[in-house]
Amino acid sequence: MIIAVLNQKGGVGKTTLAVNIAAILARNGRRPLLVDGDPQGSSLAWSSTRERAPLFPVVGMAKPTLHRDLPQIAQHYDDVIIDGAPRVNDLSRSAMLASDLVLIPVQPSPYDLWASLETVQLIREAQQFRPHLAATFVINRKIKNSALGRDFDGALAPLGMPVLPAHLQQRIVYAESAAQGLSVAEAAPRSEAVQELAALVVCIAGTSANQERRAA
Ligand SMILES: Nc1ncnc2c1ncn2[C@@H]1O[C@H](COP(=O)(O)OP(=O)(O)O)[C@@H](O)[C@H]1O
Ligand SMILES: [Mg+2]
């Protein structure tokens, strides 16, 4: 499956999710490719910091022709995860046209909710060309026992996009592991963060995007 992690807002967790979803897929025995679609190159920086053998290849493809170039490369992998660029519409559009599923990380804050409207609008436009493109919010950096975190599903409802039932909490291990070029699954294999990531990957596999791809 080709999954794009996109939000026009920066700092919401696109790179964190892309790297760690790819790592869980690799741990599960799949062959993922991580595509860095952001000119800032954070996923590439993560992989060059890494001293251990790679878990999966990371390639830089921050260009608006991604949808033309990716299908051929994707044939060699079970899954492709695209770490998207903030703000640049033509890069996001191209990533959407290349994908089966868009994950929209969003933090439980009104600023993130408002800023996500632009991404939702871009997805609606892409769905005109690609009616089977699925998209879902992923709540990231949820703070335990906070009312805002608890009610955020409801706050997102008016935007008309589903919300993945698996959420990720705010945890320091995401930055700590990234600093060493590691995934959370390697740095803290028995942590709650890994359990949340594994549950997220199960939810992704259960989305309509994956069912349709399998049926095709
Ligand atoms: N669930 C989380 N818990 C704690 N920190 C997080 C979490 N998700 C992301 N972060 C931190 O937030 C910052 C921005 O995340 P990043 O993945 O770079 O966002 P983006 O790619 O959308 O710009 C990073 O410092 C990252 O470590
Ligand atoms: Mg990033």
mmCIF file of N, CA and C and ligand atoms in Angstrom, residues 14-16 38 40 42 83-84 86, ligand 2:
data_model
loop_
_atom_site.group_PDB
_atom_site.id
_atom_site.type_symbol
_atom_site.label_atom_id
_atom_site.label_comp_id
_atom_site.label_asym_id
_atom_site.label_seq_id
_atom_site.Cartn_x
_atom_site.Cartn_y
_atom_site.Cartn_z
ATOM 1 N N LYS A 14 4.569 14.419 11.019
ATOM 2 C CA LYS A 14 4.627 13.677 9.742
ATOM 3 C C LYS A 14 5.857 12.768 9.687
ATOM 4 N N THR A 15 7.026 13.350 9.950
ATOM 5 C CA THR A 15 8.260 12.556 9.859
ATOM 6 C C THR A 15 8.292 11.478 10.945
ATOM 7 N N THR A 16 7.879 11.853 12.137
ATOM 8 C CA THR A 16 7.858 10.893 13.258
ATOM 9 C C THR A 16 6.977 9.688 12.915
ATOM 10 N N ASP A 38 9.832 15.744 1.476
ATOM 11 C CA ASP A 38 9.960 17.099 2.014
ATOM 12 C C ASP A 38 11.353 17.631 1.670
ATOM 13 N N GLN A 40 13.031 19.636 3.053
ATOM 14 C CA GLN A 40 13.814 19.805 4.276
ATOM 15 C C GLN A 40 14.607 18.530 4.613
ATOM 16 N N SER A 42 14.035 15.630 6.439
ATOM 17 C CA SER A 42 14.165 15.118 7.815
ATOM 18 C C SER A 42 14.311 13.594 7.864
ATOM 19 N N ASP A 83 6.859 10.649 3.436
ATOM 20 C CA ASP A 83 6.920 11.698 4.461
ATOM 21 C C ASP A 83 6.747 13.033 3.733
ATOM 22 N N GLY A 84 5.618 13.668 3.946
ATOM 23 C CA GLY A 84 5.239 14.815 3.121
ATOM 24 C C GLY A 84 5.823 16.147 3.575
ATOM 25 N N PRO A 86 5.361 20.220 4.354
ATOM 26 C CA PRO A 86 4.345 21.201 4.722
ATOM 27 C C PRO A 86 4.325 22.351 3.717
HETATM 28 MG MG MG B 2 8.851 16.453 8.663
#
